[in-house]
XYZ file of C-alpha atoms in Angstrom:
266
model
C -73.240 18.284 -75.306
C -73.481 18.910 -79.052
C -76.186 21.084 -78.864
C -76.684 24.239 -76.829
C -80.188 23.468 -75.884
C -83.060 25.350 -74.105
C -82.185 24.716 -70.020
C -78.378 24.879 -71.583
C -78.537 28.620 -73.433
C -80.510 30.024 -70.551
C -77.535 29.126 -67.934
C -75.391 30.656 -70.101
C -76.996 33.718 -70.786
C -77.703 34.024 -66.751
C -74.034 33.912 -66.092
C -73.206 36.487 -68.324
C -76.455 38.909 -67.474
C -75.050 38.609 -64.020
C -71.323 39.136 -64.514
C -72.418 42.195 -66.684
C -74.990 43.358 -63.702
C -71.457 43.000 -61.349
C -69.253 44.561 -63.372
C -67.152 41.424 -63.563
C -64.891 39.454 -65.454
C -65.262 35.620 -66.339
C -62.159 33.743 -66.578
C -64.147 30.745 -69.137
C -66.820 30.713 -71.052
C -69.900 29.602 -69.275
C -70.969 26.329 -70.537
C -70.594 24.427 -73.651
C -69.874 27.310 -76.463
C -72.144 27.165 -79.306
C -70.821 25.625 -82.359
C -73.460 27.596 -84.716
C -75.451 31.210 -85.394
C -78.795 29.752 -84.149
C -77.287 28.569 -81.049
C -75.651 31.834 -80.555
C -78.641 33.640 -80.827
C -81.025 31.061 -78.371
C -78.465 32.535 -75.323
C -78.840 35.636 -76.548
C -82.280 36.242 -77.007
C -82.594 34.628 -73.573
C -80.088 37.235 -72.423
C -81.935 40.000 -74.086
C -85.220 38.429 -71.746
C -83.143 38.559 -68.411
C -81.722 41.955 -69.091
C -85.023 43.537 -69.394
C -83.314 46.749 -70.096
C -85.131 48.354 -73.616
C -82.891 48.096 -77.176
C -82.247 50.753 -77.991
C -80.389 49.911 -81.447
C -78.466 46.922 -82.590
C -74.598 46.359 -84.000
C -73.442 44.261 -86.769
C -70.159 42.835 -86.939
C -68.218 40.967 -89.773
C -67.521 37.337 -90.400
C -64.572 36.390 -92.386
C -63.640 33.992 -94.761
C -64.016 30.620 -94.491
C -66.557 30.967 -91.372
C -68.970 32.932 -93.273
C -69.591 30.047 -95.653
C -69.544 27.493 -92.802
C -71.861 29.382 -90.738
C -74.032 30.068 -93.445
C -73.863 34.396 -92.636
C -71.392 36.755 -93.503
C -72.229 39.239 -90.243
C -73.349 38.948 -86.872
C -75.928 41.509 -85.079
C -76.095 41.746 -81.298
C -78.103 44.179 -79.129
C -77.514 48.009 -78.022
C -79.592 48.741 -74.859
C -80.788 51.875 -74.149
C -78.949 52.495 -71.232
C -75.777 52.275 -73.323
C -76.608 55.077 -75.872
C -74.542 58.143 -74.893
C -75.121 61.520 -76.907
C -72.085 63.659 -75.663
C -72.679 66.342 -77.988
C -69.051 67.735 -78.117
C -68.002 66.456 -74.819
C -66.140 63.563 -74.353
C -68.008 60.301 -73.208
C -67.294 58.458 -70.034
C -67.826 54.614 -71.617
C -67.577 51.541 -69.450
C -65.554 48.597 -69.984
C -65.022 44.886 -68.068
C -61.516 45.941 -66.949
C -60.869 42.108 -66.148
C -62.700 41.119 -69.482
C -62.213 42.203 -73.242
C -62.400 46.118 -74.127
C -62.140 47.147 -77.357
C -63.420 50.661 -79.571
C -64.490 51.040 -83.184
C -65.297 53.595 -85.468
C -68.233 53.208 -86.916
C -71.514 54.935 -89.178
C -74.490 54.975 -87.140
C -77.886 55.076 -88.817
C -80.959 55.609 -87.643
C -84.359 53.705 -88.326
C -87.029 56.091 -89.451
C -89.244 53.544 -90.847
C -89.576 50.281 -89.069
C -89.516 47.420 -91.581
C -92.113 44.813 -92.059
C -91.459 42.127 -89.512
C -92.121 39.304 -92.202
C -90.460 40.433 -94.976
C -86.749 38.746 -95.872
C -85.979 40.194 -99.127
C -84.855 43.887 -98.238
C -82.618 45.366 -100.517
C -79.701 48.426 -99.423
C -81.732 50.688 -101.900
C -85.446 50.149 -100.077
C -83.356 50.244 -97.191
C -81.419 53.705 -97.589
C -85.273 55.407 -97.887
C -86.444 53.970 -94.443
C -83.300 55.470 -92.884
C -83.577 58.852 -91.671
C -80.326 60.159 -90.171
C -76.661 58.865 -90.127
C -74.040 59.893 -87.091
C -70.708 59.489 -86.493
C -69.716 57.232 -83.821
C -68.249 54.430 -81.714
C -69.079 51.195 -80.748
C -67.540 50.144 -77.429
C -67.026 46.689 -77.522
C -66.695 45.079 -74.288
C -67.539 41.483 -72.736
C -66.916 39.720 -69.584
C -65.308 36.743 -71.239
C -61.761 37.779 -72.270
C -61.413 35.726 -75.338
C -65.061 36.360 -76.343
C -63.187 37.309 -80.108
C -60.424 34.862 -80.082
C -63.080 32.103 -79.944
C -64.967 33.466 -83.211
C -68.273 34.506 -84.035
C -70.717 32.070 -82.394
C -69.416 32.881 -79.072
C -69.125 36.571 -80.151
C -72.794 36.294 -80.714
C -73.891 34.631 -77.766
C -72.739 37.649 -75.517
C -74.874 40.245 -77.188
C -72.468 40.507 -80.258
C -69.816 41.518 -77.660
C -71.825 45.079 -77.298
C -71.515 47.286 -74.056
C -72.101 50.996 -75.976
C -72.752 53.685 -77.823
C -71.032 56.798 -78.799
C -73.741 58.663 -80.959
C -71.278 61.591 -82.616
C -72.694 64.521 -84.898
C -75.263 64.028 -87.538
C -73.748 63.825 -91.529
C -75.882 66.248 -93.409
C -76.441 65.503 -96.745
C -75.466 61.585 -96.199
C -78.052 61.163 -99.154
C -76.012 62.962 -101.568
C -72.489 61.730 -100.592
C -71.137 58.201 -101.106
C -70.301 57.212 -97.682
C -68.570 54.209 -99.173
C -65.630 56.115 -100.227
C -64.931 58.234 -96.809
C -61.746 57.807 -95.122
C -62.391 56.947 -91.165
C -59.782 57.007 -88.518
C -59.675 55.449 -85.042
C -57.336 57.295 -82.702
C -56.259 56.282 -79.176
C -54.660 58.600 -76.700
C -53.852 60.690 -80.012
C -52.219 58.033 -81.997
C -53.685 56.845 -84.863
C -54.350 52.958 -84.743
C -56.390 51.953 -87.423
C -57.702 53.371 -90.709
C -60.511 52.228 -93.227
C -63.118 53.005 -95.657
C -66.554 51.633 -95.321
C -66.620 50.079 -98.908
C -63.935 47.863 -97.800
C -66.446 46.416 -94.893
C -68.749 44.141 -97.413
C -71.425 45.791 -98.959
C -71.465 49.009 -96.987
C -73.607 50.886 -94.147
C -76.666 50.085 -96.041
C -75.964 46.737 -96.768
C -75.482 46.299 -93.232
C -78.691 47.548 -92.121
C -80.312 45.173 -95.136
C -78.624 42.176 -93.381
C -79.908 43.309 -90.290
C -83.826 44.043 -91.430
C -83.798 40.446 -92.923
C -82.093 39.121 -89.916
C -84.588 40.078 -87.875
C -87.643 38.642 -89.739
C -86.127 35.120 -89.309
C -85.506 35.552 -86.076
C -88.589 37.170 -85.011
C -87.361 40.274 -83.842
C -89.423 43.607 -84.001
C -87.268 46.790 -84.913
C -88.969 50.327 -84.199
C -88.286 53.860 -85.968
C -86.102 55.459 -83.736
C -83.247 52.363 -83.033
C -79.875 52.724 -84.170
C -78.258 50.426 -85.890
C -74.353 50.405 -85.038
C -73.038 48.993 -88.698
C -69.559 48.022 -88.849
C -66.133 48.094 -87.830
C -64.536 50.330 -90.885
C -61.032 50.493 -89.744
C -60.935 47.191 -87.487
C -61.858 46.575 -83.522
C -59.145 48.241 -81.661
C -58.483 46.940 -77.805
C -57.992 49.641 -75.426
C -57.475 49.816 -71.528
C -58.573 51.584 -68.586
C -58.066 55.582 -69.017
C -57.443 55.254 -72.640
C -59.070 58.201 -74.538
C -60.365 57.413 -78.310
C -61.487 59.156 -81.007
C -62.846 58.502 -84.174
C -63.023 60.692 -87.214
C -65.183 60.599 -90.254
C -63.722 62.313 -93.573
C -61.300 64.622 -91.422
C -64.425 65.789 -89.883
C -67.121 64.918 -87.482
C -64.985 63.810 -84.749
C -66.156 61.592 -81.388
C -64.587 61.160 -78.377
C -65.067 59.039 -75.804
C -63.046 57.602 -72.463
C -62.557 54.918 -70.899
C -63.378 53.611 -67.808
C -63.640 50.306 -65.181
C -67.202 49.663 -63.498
């Protein structure tokens, strides 16, 4: 088929709700991959329908050059459900992965809605944006699917499996975030006490806040309803890092504010 259609999208997002219930790993995609964004995102809203589970937040991830331009977006946003958020405090999180799927961990800024935004407006900018946030966090995104090459085969089947979400590390809240350029921090992303990838958020598009923009506009067209309280996951700074079974990570923010997090097989 050429299209992923109604009956088509919710077979796919059944066979990935189900190998994410299990714990399991699927060895091809489930059906005929989607070819754009608003295929993507018909599996995954009816993924987000069979899950049932609240959202709790949502993640953005980066298109690149030339697919942004052919797909007509230069991000992607996927779910975070509830059940996923982990607050460790300064413990070390135990975060699931598909061992027999794709497991990755990123460092990212993690704001939180404090005003929800009006579900018909499309024309948000970062600056109305920054007031209707009302916290930022450290933290990491664990990115994890049941498809194994759910990144290799670029962002529309990224999308279709809940932007390739599977948790949250919510790290230590950045006093003063509205006097501070977070732009210019330096972030690292260290696994088993190696550093593996560093970054700076002004590098990752238009920022933290023009991530959340993209995502309060996104939402409109799409019909979504975001509530104070979510989190929005917003970016990758220093790249999406695989890791395995029993790896440790940790992610740093300025030297400081560090998260840690291992992981584990369901």
């Amino acid at each position: 088929m050429s299209d992923t259609g109604f009956a088509a999208a919710d077979d796919i997002a059944r066979s990935f709700v189900e190998a994410r219930r299990d714990g399991r790993g699927l060895a091809a995609y489930p059906g005929t991959a989607p070819r754009t964004l608003a295929e993507s995102y018909r599996i995954q809203d009816a993924a987000i329908a069979l899950d049932g589970d609240s959202v709790g937040g949502w993640k953005l991830g980066r298109i690149h050059p030339p697919l942004d331009d052919s797909l007509g977006a230069n991000r992607l946003a996927g779910p975070i459900f509830a059940r996923s958020i982990v607050t460790p405090g300064t413990d070390e999180a135990e975060m699931r992965v598909f061992a027999d799927g794709f497991a990755a961990a990123e460092a990212e800024f993690l704001l939180r809605i404090g005003t929800a935004p009006d579900a018909t407006r499309t024309d948000y900018t970062i600056a109305e944006v920054r007031e209707m946030i009302d916290a930022v966090h450290a933290g990491i995104e664990i990115a994890s699917s049941p498809y194994p090459s759910i990144n290799a085969d670029g962002p529309t089947v990224t999308a279709s499996d809940f932007g390739n979400n599977n948790g949250l590390v919510v790290g230590e809240a950045i006093y003063g975030w509205r006097d501070t350029d977070l732009n210019l921090w330096p972030l690292e992303l260290l696994i088993n006490g190696a550093v593996i990838g560093t970054g700076k958020a002004r590098d990752m598009l238009d920022g933290p806040f023009g991530a959340a923009a993209f995502l309060f506009n996104h939402a409109a067209t799409r019909g979504l309803t975001l509530r104070a309280g979510q989190w929005i996951s917003s970016g990758a700074v220093t790249g999406v890092h695989p890791v395995a079974v029993g790896d440790r990570v940790e992610a740093r923010f300025d030297g400081k504010y560090p998260v840690r997090a291992e992981i584990a097989a369901y």
